[in-house]
mmCIF file of C-alpha atoms in Angstrom:
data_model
loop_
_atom_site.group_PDB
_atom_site.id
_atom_site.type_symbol
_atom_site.label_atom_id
_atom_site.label_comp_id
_atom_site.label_asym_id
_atom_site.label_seq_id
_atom_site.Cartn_x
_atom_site.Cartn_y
_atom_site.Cartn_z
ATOM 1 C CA UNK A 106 -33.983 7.666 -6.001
ATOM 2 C CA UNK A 107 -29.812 7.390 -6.214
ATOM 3 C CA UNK A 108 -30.023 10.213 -8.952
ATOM 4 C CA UNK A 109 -32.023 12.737 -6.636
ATOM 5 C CA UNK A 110 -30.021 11.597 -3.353
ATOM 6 C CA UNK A 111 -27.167 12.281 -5.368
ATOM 7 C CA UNK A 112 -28.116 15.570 -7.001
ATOM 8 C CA UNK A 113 -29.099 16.986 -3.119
ATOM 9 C CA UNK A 114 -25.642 16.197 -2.079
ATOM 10 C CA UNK A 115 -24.082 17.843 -5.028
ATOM 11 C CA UNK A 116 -26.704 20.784 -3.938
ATOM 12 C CA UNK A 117 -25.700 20.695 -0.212
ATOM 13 C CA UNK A 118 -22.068 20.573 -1.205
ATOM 14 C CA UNK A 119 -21.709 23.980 -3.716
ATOM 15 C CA UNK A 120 -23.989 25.467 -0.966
ATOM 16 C CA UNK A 121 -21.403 24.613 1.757
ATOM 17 C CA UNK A 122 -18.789 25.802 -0.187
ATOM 18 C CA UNK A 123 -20.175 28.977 -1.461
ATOM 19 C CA UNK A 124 -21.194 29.743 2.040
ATOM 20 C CA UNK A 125 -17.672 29.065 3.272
ATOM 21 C CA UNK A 126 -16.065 30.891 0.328
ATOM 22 C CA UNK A 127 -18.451 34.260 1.464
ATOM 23 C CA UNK A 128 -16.625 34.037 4.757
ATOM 24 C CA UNK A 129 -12.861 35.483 5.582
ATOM 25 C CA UNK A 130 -10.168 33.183 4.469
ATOM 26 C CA UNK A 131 -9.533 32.861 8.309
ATOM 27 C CA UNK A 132 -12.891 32.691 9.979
ATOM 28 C CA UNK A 133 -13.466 29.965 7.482
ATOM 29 C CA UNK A 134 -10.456 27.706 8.579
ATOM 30 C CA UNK A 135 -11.675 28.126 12.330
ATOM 31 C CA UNK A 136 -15.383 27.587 11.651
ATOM 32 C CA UNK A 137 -14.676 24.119 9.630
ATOM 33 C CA UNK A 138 -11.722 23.288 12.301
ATOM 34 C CA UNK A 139 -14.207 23.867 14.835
ATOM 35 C CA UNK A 140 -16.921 21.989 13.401
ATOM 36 C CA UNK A 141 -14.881 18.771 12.453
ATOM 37 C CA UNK A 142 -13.314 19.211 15.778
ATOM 38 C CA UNK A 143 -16.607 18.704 17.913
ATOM 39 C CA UNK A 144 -18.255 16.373 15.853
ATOM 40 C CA UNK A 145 -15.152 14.194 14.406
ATOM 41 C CA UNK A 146 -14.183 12.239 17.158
ATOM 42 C CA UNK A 147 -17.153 10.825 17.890
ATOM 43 C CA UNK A 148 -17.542 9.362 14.776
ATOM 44 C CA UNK A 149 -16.702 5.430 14.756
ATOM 45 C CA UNK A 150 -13.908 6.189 11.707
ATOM 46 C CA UNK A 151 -12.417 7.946 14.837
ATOM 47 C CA UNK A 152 -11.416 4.195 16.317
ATOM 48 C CA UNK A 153 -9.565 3.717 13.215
ATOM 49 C CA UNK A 154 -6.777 6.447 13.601
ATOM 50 C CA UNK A 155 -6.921 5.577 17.335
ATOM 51 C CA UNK A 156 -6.107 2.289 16.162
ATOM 52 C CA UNK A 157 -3.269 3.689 13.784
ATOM 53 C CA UNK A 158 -1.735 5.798 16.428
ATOM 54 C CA UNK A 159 -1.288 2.662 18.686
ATOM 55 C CA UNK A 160 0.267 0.801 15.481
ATOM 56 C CA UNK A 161 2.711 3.793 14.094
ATOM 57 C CA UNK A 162 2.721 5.806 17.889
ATOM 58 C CA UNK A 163 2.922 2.790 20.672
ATOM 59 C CA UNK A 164 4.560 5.237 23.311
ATOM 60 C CA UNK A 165 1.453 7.627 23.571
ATOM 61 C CA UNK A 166 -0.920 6.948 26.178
ATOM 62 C CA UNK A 167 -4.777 7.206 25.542
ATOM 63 C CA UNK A 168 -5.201 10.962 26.335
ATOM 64 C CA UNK A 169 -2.321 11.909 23.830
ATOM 65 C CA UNK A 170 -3.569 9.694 21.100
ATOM 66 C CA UNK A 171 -7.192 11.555 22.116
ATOM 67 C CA UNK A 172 -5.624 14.762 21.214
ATOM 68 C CA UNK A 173 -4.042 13.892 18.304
ATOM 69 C CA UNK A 174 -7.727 12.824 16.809
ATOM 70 C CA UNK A 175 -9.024 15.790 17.968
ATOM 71 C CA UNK A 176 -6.222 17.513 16.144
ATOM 72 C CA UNK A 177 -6.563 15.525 12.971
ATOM 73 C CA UNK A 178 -10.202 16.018 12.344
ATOM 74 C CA UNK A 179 -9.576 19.820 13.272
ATOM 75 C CA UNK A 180 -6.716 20.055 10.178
ATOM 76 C CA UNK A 181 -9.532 18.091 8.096
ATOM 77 C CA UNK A 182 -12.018 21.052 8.709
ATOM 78 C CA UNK A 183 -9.579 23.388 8.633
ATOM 79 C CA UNK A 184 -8.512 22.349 4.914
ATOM 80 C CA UNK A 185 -11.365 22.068 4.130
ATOM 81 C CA UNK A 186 -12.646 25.545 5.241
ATOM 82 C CA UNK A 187 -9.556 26.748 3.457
ATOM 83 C CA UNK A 188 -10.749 24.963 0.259
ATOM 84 C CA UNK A 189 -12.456 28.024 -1.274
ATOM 85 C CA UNK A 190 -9.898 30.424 -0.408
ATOM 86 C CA UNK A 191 -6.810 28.912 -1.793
ATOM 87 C CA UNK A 192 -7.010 30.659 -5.251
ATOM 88 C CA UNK A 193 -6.889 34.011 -3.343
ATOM 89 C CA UNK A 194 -4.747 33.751 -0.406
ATOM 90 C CA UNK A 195 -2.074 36.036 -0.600
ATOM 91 C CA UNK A 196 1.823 35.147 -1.469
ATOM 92 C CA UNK A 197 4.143 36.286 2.005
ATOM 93 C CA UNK A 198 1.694 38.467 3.954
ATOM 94 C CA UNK A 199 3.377 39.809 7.094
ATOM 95 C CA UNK A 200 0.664 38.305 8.723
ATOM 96 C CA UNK A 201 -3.124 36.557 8.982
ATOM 97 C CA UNK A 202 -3.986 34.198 5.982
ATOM 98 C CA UNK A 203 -1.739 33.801 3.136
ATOM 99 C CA UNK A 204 1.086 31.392 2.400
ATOM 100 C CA UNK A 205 4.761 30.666 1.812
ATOM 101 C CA UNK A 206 7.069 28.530 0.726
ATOM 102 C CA UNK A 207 10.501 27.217 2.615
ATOM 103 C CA UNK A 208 12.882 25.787 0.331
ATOM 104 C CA UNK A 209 11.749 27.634 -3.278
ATOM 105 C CA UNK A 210 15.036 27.548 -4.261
ATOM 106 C CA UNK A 211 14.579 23.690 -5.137
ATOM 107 C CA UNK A 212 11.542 24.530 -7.182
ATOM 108 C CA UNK A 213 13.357 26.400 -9.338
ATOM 109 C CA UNK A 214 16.614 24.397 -9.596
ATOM 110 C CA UNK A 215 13.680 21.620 -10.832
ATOM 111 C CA UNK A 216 12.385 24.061 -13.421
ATOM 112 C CA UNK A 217 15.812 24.927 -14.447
ATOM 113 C CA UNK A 218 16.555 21.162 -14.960
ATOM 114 C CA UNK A 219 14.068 20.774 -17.739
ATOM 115 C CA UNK A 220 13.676 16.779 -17.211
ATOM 116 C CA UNK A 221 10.193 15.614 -15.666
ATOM 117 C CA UNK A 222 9.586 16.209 -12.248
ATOM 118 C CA UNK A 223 6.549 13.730 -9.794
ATOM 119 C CA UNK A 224 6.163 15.971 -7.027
ATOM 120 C CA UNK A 225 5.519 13.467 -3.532
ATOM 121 C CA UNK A 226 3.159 14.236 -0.646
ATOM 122 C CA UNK A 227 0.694 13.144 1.691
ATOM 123 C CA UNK A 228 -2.573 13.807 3.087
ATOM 124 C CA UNK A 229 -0.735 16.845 6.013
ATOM 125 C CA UNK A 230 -1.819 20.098 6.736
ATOM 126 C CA UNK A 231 -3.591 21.687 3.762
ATOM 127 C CA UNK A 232 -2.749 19.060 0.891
ATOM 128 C CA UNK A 233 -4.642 21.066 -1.695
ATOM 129 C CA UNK A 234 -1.988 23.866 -1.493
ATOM 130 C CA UNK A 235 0.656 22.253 -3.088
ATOM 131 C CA UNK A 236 -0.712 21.912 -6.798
ATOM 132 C CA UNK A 237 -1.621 25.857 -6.833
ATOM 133 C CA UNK A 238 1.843 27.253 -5.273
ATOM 134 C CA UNK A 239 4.136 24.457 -7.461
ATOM 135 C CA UNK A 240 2.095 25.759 -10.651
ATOM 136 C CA UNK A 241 3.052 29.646 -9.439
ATOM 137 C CA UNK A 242 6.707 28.782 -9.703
ATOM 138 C CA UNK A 243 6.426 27.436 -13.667
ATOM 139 C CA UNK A 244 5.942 23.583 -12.455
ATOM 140 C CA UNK A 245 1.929 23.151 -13.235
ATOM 141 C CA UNK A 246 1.164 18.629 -12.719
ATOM 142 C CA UNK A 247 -0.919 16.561 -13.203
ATOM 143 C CA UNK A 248 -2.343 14.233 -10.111
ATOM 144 C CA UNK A 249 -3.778 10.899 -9.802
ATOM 145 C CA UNK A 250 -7.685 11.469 -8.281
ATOM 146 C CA UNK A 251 -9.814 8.738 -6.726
ATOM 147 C CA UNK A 252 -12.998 9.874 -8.312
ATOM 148 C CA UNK A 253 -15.965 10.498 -5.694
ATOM 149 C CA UNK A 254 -19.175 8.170 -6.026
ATOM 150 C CA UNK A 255 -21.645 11.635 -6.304
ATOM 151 C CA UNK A 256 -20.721 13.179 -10.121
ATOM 152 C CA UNK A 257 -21.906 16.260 -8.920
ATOM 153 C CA UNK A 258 -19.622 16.021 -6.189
ATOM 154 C CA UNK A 259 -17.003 15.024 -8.089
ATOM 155 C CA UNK A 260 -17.321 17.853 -10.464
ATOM 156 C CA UNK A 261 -17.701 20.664 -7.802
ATOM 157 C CA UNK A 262 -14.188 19.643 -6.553
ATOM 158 C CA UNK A 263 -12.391 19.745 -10.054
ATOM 159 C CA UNK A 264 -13.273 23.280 -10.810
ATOM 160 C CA UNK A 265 -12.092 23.974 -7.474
ATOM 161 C CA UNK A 266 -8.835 22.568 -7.958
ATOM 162 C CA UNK A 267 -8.698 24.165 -11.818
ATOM 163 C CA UNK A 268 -9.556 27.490 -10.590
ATOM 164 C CA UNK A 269 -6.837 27.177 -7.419
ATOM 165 C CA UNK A 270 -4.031 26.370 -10.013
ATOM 166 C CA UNK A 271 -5.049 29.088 -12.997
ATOM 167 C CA UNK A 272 -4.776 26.629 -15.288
ATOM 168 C CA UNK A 273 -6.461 23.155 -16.804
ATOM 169 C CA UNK A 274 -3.810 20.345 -16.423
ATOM 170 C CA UNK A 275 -5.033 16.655 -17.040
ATOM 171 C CA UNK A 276 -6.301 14.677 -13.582
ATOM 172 C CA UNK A 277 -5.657 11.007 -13.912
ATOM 173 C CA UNK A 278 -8.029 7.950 -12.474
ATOM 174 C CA UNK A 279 -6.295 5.775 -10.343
ATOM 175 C CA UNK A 280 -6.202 2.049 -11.628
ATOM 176 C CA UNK A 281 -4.125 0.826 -14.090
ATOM 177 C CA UNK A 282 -5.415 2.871 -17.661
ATOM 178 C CA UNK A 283 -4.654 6.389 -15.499
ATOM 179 C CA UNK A 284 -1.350 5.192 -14.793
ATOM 180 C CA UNK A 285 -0.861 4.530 -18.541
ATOM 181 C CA UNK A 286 -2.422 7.702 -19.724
ATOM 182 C CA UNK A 287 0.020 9.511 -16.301
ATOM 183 C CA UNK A 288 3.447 7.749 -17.741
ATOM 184 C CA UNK A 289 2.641 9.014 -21.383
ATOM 185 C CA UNK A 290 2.382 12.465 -19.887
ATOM 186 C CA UNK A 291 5.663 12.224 -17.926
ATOM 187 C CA UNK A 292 7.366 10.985 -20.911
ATOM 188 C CA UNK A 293 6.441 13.905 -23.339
ATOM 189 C CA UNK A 294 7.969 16.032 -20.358
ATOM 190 C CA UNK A 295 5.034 16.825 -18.489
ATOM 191 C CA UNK A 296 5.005 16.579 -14.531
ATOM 192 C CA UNK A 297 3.053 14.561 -11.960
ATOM 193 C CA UNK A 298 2.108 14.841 -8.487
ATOM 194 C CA UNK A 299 1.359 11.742 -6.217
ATOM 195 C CA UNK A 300 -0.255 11.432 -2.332
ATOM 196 C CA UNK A 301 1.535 8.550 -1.649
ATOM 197 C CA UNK A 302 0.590 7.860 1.886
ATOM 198 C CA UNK A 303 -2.401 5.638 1.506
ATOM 199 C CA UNK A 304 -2.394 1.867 1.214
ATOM 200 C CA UNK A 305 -2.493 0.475 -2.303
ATOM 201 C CA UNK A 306 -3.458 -3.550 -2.429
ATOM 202 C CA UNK A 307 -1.423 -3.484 -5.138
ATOM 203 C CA UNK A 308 1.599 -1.723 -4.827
ATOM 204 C CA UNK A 309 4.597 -3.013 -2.909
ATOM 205 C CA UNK A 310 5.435 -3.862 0.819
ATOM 206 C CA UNK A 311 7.777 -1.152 2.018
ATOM 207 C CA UNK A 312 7.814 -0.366 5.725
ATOM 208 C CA UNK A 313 6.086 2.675 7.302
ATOM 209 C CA UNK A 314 6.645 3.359 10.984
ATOM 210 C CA UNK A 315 8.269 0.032 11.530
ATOM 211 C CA UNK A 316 5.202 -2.405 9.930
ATOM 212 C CA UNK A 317 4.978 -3.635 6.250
ATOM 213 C CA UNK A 318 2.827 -1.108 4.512
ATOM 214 C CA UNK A 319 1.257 -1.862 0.850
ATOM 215 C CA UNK A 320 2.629 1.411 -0.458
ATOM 216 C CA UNK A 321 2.049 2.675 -4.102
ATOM 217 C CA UNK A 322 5.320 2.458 -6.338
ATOM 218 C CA UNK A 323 3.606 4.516 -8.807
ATOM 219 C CA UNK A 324 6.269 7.501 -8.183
ATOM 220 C CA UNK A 325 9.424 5.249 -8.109
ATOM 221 C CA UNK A 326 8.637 3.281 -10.878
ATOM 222 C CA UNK A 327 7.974 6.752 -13.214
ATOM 223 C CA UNK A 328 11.101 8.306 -11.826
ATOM 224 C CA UNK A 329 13.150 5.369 -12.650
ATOM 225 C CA UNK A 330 11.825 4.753 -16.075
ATOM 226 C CA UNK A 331 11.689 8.676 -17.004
ATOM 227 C CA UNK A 332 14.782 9.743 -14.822
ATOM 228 C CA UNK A 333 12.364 11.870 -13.536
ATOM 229 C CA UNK A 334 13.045 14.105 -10.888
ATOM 230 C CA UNK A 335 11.232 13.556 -7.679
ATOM 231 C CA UNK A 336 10.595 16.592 -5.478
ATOM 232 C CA UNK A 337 8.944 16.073 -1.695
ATOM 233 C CA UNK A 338 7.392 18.203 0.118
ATOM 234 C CA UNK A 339 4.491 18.927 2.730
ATOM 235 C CA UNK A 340 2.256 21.484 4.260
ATOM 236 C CA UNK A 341 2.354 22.718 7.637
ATOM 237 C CA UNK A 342 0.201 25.396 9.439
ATOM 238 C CA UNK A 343 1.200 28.734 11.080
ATOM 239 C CA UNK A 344 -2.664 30.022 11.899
ATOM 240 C CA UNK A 345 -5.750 30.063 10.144
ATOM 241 C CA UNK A 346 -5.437 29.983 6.493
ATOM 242 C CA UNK A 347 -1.815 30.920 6.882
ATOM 243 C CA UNK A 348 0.349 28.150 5.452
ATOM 244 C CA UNK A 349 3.354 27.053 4.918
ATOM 245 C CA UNK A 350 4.649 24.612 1.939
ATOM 246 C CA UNK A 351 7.716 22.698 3.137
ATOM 247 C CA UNK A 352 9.978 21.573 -0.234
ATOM 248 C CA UNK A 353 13.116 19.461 0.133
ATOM 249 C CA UNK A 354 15.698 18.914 -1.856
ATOM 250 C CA UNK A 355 15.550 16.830 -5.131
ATOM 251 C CA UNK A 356 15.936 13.448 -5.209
ATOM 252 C CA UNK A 357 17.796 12.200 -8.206
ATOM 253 C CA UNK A 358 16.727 8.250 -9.070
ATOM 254 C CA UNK A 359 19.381 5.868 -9.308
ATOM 255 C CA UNK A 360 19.168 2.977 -11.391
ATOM 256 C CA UNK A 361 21.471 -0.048 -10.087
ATOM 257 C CA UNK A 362 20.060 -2.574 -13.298
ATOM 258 C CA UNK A 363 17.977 -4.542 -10.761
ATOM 259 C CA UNK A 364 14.621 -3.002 -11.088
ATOM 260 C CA UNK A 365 12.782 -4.665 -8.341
ATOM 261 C CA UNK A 366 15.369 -3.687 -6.065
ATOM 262 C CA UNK A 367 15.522 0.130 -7.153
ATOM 263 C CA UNK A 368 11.914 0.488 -6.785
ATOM 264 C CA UNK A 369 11.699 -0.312 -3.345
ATOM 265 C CA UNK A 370 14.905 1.429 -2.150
ATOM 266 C CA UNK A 371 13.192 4.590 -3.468
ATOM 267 C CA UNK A 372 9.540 3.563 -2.048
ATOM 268 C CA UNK A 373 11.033 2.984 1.120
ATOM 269 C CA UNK A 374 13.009 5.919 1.254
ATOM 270 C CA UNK A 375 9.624 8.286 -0.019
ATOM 271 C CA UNK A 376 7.816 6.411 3.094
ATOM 272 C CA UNK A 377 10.928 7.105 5.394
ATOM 273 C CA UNK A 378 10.385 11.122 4.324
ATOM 274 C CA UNK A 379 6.349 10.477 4.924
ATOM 275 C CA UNK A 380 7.351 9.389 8.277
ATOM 276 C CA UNK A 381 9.239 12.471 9.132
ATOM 277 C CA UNK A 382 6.631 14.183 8.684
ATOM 278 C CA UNK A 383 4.340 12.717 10.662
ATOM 279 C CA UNK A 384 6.179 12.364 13.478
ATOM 280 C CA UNK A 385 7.160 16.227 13.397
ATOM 281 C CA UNK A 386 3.480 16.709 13.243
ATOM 282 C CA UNK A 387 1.147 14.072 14.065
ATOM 283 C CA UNK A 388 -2.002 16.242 14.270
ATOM 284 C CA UNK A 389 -1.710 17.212 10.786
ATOM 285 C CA UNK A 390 -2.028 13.583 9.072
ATOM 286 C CA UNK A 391 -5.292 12.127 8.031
ATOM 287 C CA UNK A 392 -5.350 9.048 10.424
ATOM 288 C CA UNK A 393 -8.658 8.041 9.353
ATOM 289 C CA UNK A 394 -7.834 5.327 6.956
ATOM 290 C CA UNK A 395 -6.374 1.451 7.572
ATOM 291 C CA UNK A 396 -2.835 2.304 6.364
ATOM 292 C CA UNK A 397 -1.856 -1.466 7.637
ATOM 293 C CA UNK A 398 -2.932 -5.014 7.284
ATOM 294 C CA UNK A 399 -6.506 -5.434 7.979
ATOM 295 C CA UNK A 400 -6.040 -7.950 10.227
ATOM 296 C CA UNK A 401 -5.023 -5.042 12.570
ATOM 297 C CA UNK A 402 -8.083 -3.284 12.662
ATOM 298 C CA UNK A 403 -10.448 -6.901 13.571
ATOM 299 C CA UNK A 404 -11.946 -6.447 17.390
ATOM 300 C CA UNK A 405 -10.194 -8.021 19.622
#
C-alpha cells in the first residue's frame, strides 16, 4: 500500500511540475504564490512561524506577523512555481523574468583564488537559484540534501536541480557519512554549498535573533580545516520569476589555535549575516520550522 501511495505522489508531483513548467516563467511564480498564499496560512504549520515571529520579531503586533505568513507561504509557492523555469530564465533581461547577480565581482575574485570555496545561505527568496547562477560563473558545488521520504519524489527533484546547474556535481546526505564523503570533496579542491539556517540537534549553540539556536557548524568547521573560502549570499525578489542573487564579500577563516572557539566565532558570525537577512526581508524566510528550543513551541 506505501509503494502505490508513494508511486501516486511521485505521479502527482512530475504532473505538477510539468504542468507548471508548460506555463510562462511568470504566470507560474504568481499561480504557485497565489495558491500557497490562500491555502498556507490556514494550515496548523502556520502557528509555528507565528510562533517564530513572536520569538525572533517581539515588536510586531498580530496583524504584521499575519502578513508576514501570508508573505512567507506566498515566496514558498512562488519558488516553487519558479522551480521548472530556473534552467531557462534569462541572464539581465531589461525586464519580466530573468535574473541577476549584485556583487559578481566576489564570485570571480573566489574563482581567481583557486582554494575551496562553501558557499552559505538560507531558505530566502528563491533558494534553488543560487547553485545554477554560482555554477555559470566557473564555481559548480556540491550541497548537503535531506533526502525526501517518497524516492520518486526524491528523484524528480535531483534531475531538476542537475538540469538547472548544466552539470552533475555530487549531492551529499546529511548525517555524519555525507559530511565525511563532503570534507573529502573540499579537500581535493572541490566546493560546497550549505543552507545553514535550520536547527541541527547536533551542531552548536550560537545565537540567532537574540536566543541560543542549535546551528550546524558544518561550514565553519570545513573552512577552518580546508582554509576554505566562505562566500554568503541570498536571494531576493524583484517580480515574478525575476530574481536577484545577493553575494557578499569573502570571508577569509581565521584560525586563533583554539578550535572550539574559532568555530563558533565563525558560526555566530554566518548566523549574524542570516539575521540580516531576515530582518531586511522577513517575508522571504521559510518560518515554518522550530528554529528554537522545543520547549518554545509547547501550548501554553
Amino acid at each position: 500500500m506505501k509503494k502505490i501511495l508513494h508511486k501516486t505522489e511521485a505521479t502527482v508531483a512530475r504532473l505538477l511540475l510539468h504542468a507548471l513548467k508548460t506555463l510562462p516563467p511568470a504566470a507560474a511564480s504568481t499561480l504557485g504564490g497565489m495558491t500557497a498564499r490562500f491555502i498556507g496560512p490556514r494550515l496548523p504549520v502556520s502557528r509555528i512561524a507565528n510562533t517564530n515571529l513572536k520569538l525572533a520579531l517581539p515588536y510586531l503586533n498580530a496583524r504584521a506577523r499575519k502578513r508576514i505568513v501570508r508573505e512567507c507561504w506566498e515566496n514558498l509557492g512562488r519558488t516553487i512555481g519558479e522551480f521548472p523555469h530556473i534552467a531557462a530564465l534569462p541572464h539581465n533581461s531589461p525586464s519580466g523574468p530573468g535574473w541577476r547577480v549584485e556583487g559578481a565581482e566576489h564570485l570571480e575574485t573566489a574563482r581567481q583564488s583557486g582554494k575551496p570555496v562553501i558557499f552559505f545561505s538560507g531558505h530566502i527568496g528563491n533558494w534553488e537559484l543560487m547553485p545554477p547562477v554560482v555554477a555559470r560563473h566557473g564555481l559548480p558545488f556540491a550541497s548537503f540534501y535531506r533526502a525526501a521520504s517518497n524516492e520518486g519524489v526524491n528523484s524528480l527533484i535531483h534531475d531538476l536541480r542537475r538540469n538547472a546547474m548544466g552539470q552533475d556535481v555530487p549531492m551529499f546526505p546529511k548525517g555524519s557519512k555525507g559530511a565525511r564523503s563532503a570534507l573529502r570533496y573540499l579537500g581535493q579542491g572541490g566546493h560546497l554549498g550549505v543552507l545553514g539556517d535550520q536547527k541541527m540537534n547536533d551542531g552548536i549553540e550560537a545565537s540567532l535573533f537574540g536566543r541560543p539556536a542549535m546551528t550546524a557548524s558544518a561550514a565553519a568547521v570545513f573552512a577552518l580545516r580546508h582554509q576554505a573560502l566562505i562566500i554568503t549570499g541570498h536571494v531576493y525578489r524583484e517580480g515574478p520569476a525575476r530574481l536577484v542573487l545577493q553575494v557578499d564579500a569573502p570571508i577569509h577563516p581565521l584560525a586563533t589555535g583554539d578550535r572550539q572557539a574559532d568555530v563558533l566565532a565563525l558560526t555566530q558570525k554566518l548566523n549574524n549575516r542570516l539575521q540580516e537577512w531576515i530582518e531586511k526581508r522577513p517575508g522571504l524566510w521559510l518560518w515554518l520550522h522550530r528554529r528554537w528550543d522545543k520547549s518554545l513551541y509547547r501550548k501554553p
